[in-house]
Amino acid sequence: MRKHIVAGNWKMNNGLIQTETLISELKQQTKTSDAEVMIAPTFTNLWHAFESTRQDDIEVIAQNMHFAENGAYTGEISAGMLKSIGIKTVILGHSERRAYFNETDDSLAKKVDTALANTMRVIFCFGEELSDRKAGNEEAVVERQIKNALFHLEASAFKHIVLAYEPVWAIGTGETASPEQAQDMHAFIRKTLNSKYGETVADDMTILYGGSVKPNNAKEIFSKPDVDGGLIGGAALNAEDFYAIVNAF
Ligand code: PGA
């Protein structure tokens, strides 16, 4: 059976004190589902978050990393640095990284390679813009994003990859894809994987949905057969809301 995952992307929110507070609130919540729980605080709080959740059923993950192993890249963070503090999973290709920091399919392919070379797990994000959906191009865009960044990999690499479909028009907008829209796209993603790598890779792939997932819509979205979890932004900043989503499975 595929893994269920609910990952909270804190984005550029929460200093040290807020990070401590939110983590202690998260620890007070009860998990009643089988979902793996992850949180992605900002870089400066990763070590603290990692240390303070060591005994808990919460994995601390990174929001981004550079593709180079090290060197003259002022302001950047490498896979080795993340590994050195115990971080084993990294989010790559978030639409905000693509939109504001010029991340492209090509640079993301390099980042994926570096993460895998460092035995990290990747949560790879992609999704169409509103204009793509209005033009009926959403499947073509998603297919291109997946193929360009991932289809150079061997089938065995996909054991270390989680996919996150996040339609850009649904991120932080309060507008979520309908459960049917999410299901249709997730089924299409699985079909795309199947066409290149076969049924086992496609069937085993955990595919998350992201974009305005909230306690009041998570259950319906997660009830769809090809939706294996969520990447949560805004609602991950509130412990009760986040666990309501975790427990929606
Ligand atoms: P949102 O963000 O839940 O606030 O829409 C999702 C994301 O960016 O991963």
Coordinates of C-alpha atoms and ligand atoms in Angstrom, one line a residue:
M1 CA 0.0 0.0 0.0
R2 CA 1.1 3.5 -0.7
K3 CA 2.3 5.7 2.1
H4 CA 0.1 8.6 3.3
I5 CA 2.0 11.8 4.0
V6 CA 0.9 15.2 5.3
A7 CA 3.7 17.7 5.1
G8 CA 3.5 21.3 6.5
N9 CA 5.4 23.9 4.5
W10 CA 5.9 26.8 6.9
K11 CA 7.5 29.0 4.1
M12 CA 9.1 32.2 5.4
N13 CA 7.1 32.2 8.6
N14 CA 8.1 31.8 12.3
G15 CA 11.3 32.9 14.1
L16 CA 12.9 30.8 16.8
I17 CA 10.3 31.5 19.5
Q18 CA 7.3 30.9 17.3
T19 CA 9.0 27.8 16.0
E20 CA 9.4 26.5 19.6
T21 CA 5.8 27.4 20.4
L22 CA 4.3 25.8 17.3
I23 CA 6.3 22.6 17.8
S24 CA 5.2 22.3 21.4
E25 CA 1.6 22.8 20.3
L26 CA 2.1 20.1 17.6
K27 CA 3.4 17.7 20.2
Q28 CA 0.2 18.1 22.2
Q29 CA -1.9 16.9 19.3
T30 CA -3.0 13.3 18.9
K31 CA -2.5 11.4 15.6
T32 CA -5.2 9.0 14.8
S33 CA -4.3 8.3 11.1
D34 CA -1.5 6.4 9.5
A35 CA -0.1 9.5 7.7
E36 CA 3.5 10.3 8.0
V37 CA 3.8 13.8 9.5
M38 CA 6.4 16.3 8.2
I39 CA 7.1 19.9 8.9
A40 CA 9.4 22.3 6.9
P41 CA 10.5 25.2 9.0
T42 CA 12.8 27.8 7.6
F43 CA 16.6 27.1 7.4
T44 CA 17.6 29.0 10.5
N45 CA 15.2 26.9 12.6
L46 CA 15.9 23.5 11.1
W47 CA 18.4 22.3 13.6
H48 CA 16.3 23.4 16.6
A49 CA 13.2 21.8 15.1
F50 CA 15.1 18.6 14.4
E51 CA 16.5 18.4 17.9
S52 CA 13.2 19.1 19.6
T53 CA 11.2 16.5 17.6
R54 CA 13.8 13.7 17.9
Q55 CA 11.5 11.6 20.1
D56 CA 8.3 12.5 18.2
D57 CA 6.5 11.1 15.2
I58 CA 7.3 14.2 13.2
E59 CA 10.0 14.5 10.5
V60 CA 11.6 17.8 10.0
I61 CA 12.3 18.6 6.3
A62 CA 13.9 21.4 4.3
Q63 CA 12.0 23.8 1.9
N64 CA 14.8 24.0 -0.7
M65 CA 18.5 23.4 -1.3
H66 CA 21.1 24.2 -4.0
F67 CA 22.2 21.8 -6.7
A68 CA 26.0 22.3 -6.1
E69 CA 27.7 20.2 -3.4
N70 CA 29.5 23.3 -2.0
G71 CA 31.3 26.4 -3.3
A72 CA 30.9 30.0 -4.0
Y73 CA 27.1 30.3 -3.9
T74 CA 26.5 33.1 -1.3
G75 CA 23.3 32.6 0.6
E76 CA 22.7 29.0 -0.5
I77 CA 22.4 25.8 1.4
S78 CA 23.7 22.4 0.2
A79 CA 22.4 18.9 0.6
G80 CA 25.5 18.0 2.6
M81 CA 24.7 20.8 5.1
L82 CA 21.1 19.5 5.5
K83 CA 22.3 16.0 6.0
S84 CA 24.9 17.1 8.6
I85 CA 22.1 18.2 10.9
G86 CA 20.0 15.1 10.3
I87 CA 17.6 16.4 7.6
K88 CA 16.7 13.6 5.2
T89 CA 13.9 15.1 3.0
V90 CA 13.8 18.2 0.9
I91 CA 11.0 20.0 -0.9
L92 CA 12.0 20.9 -4.5
G93 CA 10.3 22.9 -7.2
H94 CA 7.7 24.7 -5.1
S95 CA 5.8 27.1 -7.3
E96 CA 7.1 30.1 -5.3
R97 CA 10.6 29.0 -6.0
R98 CA 9.8 28.7 -9.7
A99 CA 8.0 32.1 -9.8
Y100 CA 10.2 34.3 -7.6
F101 CA 13.6 32.6 -7.8
N102 CA 13.7 31.5 -11.4
E103 CA 13.8 27.8 -10.8
T104 CA 13.4 25.9 -14.0
D105 CA 12.8 22.3 -15.0
D106 CA 16.6 22.2 -15.9
S107 CA 17.8 23.6 -12.6
L108 CA 15.3 21.3 -10.7
A109 CA 16.6 18.3 -12.5
K110 CA 20.0 19.1 -11.2
K111 CA 18.7 19.6 -7.7
V112 CA 16.9 16.3 -7.8
D113 CA 20.1 14.6 -8.9
T114 CA 22.1 16.2 -6.0
A115 CA 19.5 15.3 -3.4
L116 CA 19.4 11.7 -4.6
A117 CA 23.2 11.5 -4.7
N118 CA 23.1 12.5 -1.1
T119 CA 20.6 9.8 -0.3
M120 CA 17.9 12.3 0.5
R121 CA 14.2 11.9 -0.2
V122 CA 12.6 14.6 -2.5
I123 CA 9.1 16.0 -2.4
F124 CA 8.9 17.3 -6.0
C125 CA 6.3 20.0 -6.6
F126 CA 4.7 21.0 -9.9
G127 CA 1.4 22.3 -11.1
E128 CA -0.2 24.5 -13.7
E129 CA -1.1 28.2 -13.6
L130 CA -4.6 29.5 -13.9
S131 CA -4.1 30.5 -17.5
D132 CA -3.0 26.9 -18.4
R133 CA -6.1 25.5 -16.9
K134 CA -8.3 28.0 -18.6
A135 CA -6.7 27.1 -21.9
G136 CA -7.2 23.4 -21.1
N137 CA -3.4 22.9 -21.1
E138 CA -3.1 21.6 -17.5
E139 CA -2.2 18.1 -18.4
A140 CA 0.4 19.1 -21.0
V141 CA 2.1 21.5 -18.5
V142 CA 2.2 18.9 -15.7
E143 CA 3.5 16.3 -18.0
R144 CA 6.2 18.6 -19.2
Q145 CA 7.3 19.5 -15.7
I146 CA 7.5 15.9 -14.6
K147 CA 9.3 14.7 -17.8
N148 CA 11.8 17.5 -17.9
A149 CA 12.9 17.2 -14.2
L150 CA 12.5 13.5 -13.5
F151 CA 12.4 11.3 -16.6
H152 CA 16.2 11.1 -16.9
L153 CA 16.1 9.0 -13.6
E154 CA 16.3 5.2 -13.3
A155 CA 13.1 3.5 -12.1
S156 CA 14.8 2.7 -8.8
A157 CA 15.2 6.4 -8.0
F158 CA 11.5 6.8 -7.7
K159 CA 11.5 5.0 -4.3
H160 CA 13.1 8.2 -3.0
I161 CA 10.6 10.6 -4.6
V162 CA 7.2 11.9 -3.5
L163 CA 5.2 14.0 -6.0
A164 CA 3.2 17.0 -5.0
Y165 CA 0.7 18.3 -7.4
E166 CA 0.0 21.9 -6.6
P167 CA -2.1 24.0 -9.0
V168 CA -0.6 27.5 -8.7
W169 CA -4.1 29.0 -8.8
A170 CA -5.0 27.2 -5.6
I171 CA -1.9 28.0 -3.5
G172 CA -2.6 30.5 -0.7
T173 CA -5.8 31.7 -2.5
G174 CA -8.4 29.9 -0.5
E175 CA -9.5 28.4 -3.8
T176 CA -8.9 24.7 -3.8
A177 CA -9.1 22.2 -6.7
S178 CA -12.3 20.2 -6.4
P179 CA -11.7 16.7 -5.2
E180 CA -12.6 15.5 -8.7
Q181 CA -10.0 17.9 -10.3
A182 CA -7.4 16.6 -7.9
Q183 CA -8.3 13.0 -8.6
D184 CA -8.3 13.5 -12.4
M185 CA -4.8 15.1 -12.3
H186 CA -3.4 12.5 -9.9
A187 CA -4.7 9.7 -12.1
F188 CA -3.1 11.4 -15.1
I189 CA 0.2 11.7 -13.3
R190 CA 0.2 8.0 -12.4
K191 CA -0.6 7.2 -16.1
T192 CA 2.4 9.4 -17.2
L193 CA 4.7 7.5 -14.8
N194 CA 3.3 4.2 -15.9
S195 CA 4.0 5.0 -19.6
K196 CA 7.7 5.4 -18.9
Y197 CA 8.4 3.3 -15.8
G198 CA 5.6 0.7 -15.7
E199 CA 2.9 -0.2 -13.2
T200 CA 5.0 -0.8 -10.1
V201 CA 6.6 2.6 -10.1
A202 CA 3.3 4.3 -10.9
D203 CA 1.3 2.3 -8.3
D204 CA 3.8 2.8 -5.5
M205 CA 4.2 6.6 -6.0
T206 CA 2.9 8.7 -3.2
I207 CA 1.2 11.8 -4.8
L208 CA 0.3 14.7 -2.6
Y209 CA -2.2 17.4 -3.4
G210 CA -1.4 21.0 -2.3
G211 CA -3.3 24.2 -2.5
S212 CA -5.6 25.6 0.2
V213 CA -6.1 22.3 2.0
K214 CA -8.0 23.0 5.2
P215 CA -9.6 21.0 7.9
N216 CA -13.0 21.4 6.2
N217 CA -12.0 20.1 2.8
A218 CA -9.1 17.6 3.6
K219 CA -11.4 14.6 4.2
E220 CA -13.1 14.8 0.8
I221 CA -9.8 15.4 -1.1
F222 CA -8.0 12.6 0.7
S223 CA -10.9 10.2 0.0
K224 CA -10.0 10.2 -3.6
P225 CA -8.1 7.0 -4.6
D226 CA -5.1 8.6 -6.2
V227 CA -4.6 11.3 -3.6
D228 CA -2.1 10.0 -1.0
G229 CA -1.7 13.1 1.2
G230 CA -1.2 16.8 1.2
L231 CA 1.4 19.6 1.2
I232 CA -0.1 22.2 3.5
G233 CA 0.8 25.9 3.6
G234 CA -1.3 28.3 5.6
A235 CA -3.1 25.6 7.7
A236 CA 0.2 24.1 8.8
L237 CA 0.9 27.2 10.9
N238 CA -1.9 26.2 13.3
A239 CA -1.3 23.0 15.3
E240 CA -5.0 22.0 15.6
D241 CA -5.8 22.7 12.0
F242 CA -2.7 20.8 10.9
Y243 CA -3.6 17.7 12.9
A244 CA -7.2 17.9 11.8
I245 CA -5.8 17.5 8.3
V246 CA -3.3 14.8 9.3
N247 CA -6.3 12.9 10.9
A248 CA -8.5 13.4 7.9
F249 CA -7.3 10.0 6.5
Ligands
PGA1 P1 -1.6 26.7 1.0 O1 -0.1 26.4 0.4 O2 -2.0 25.5 1.7 O3 -1.4 27.9 1.9 O4 -2.4 27.0 -0.2 C1 0.2 25.2 -0.1 C2 1.7 25.1 -0.5 O5 2.2 26.2 -1.0 O6 2.4 24.1 -0.4

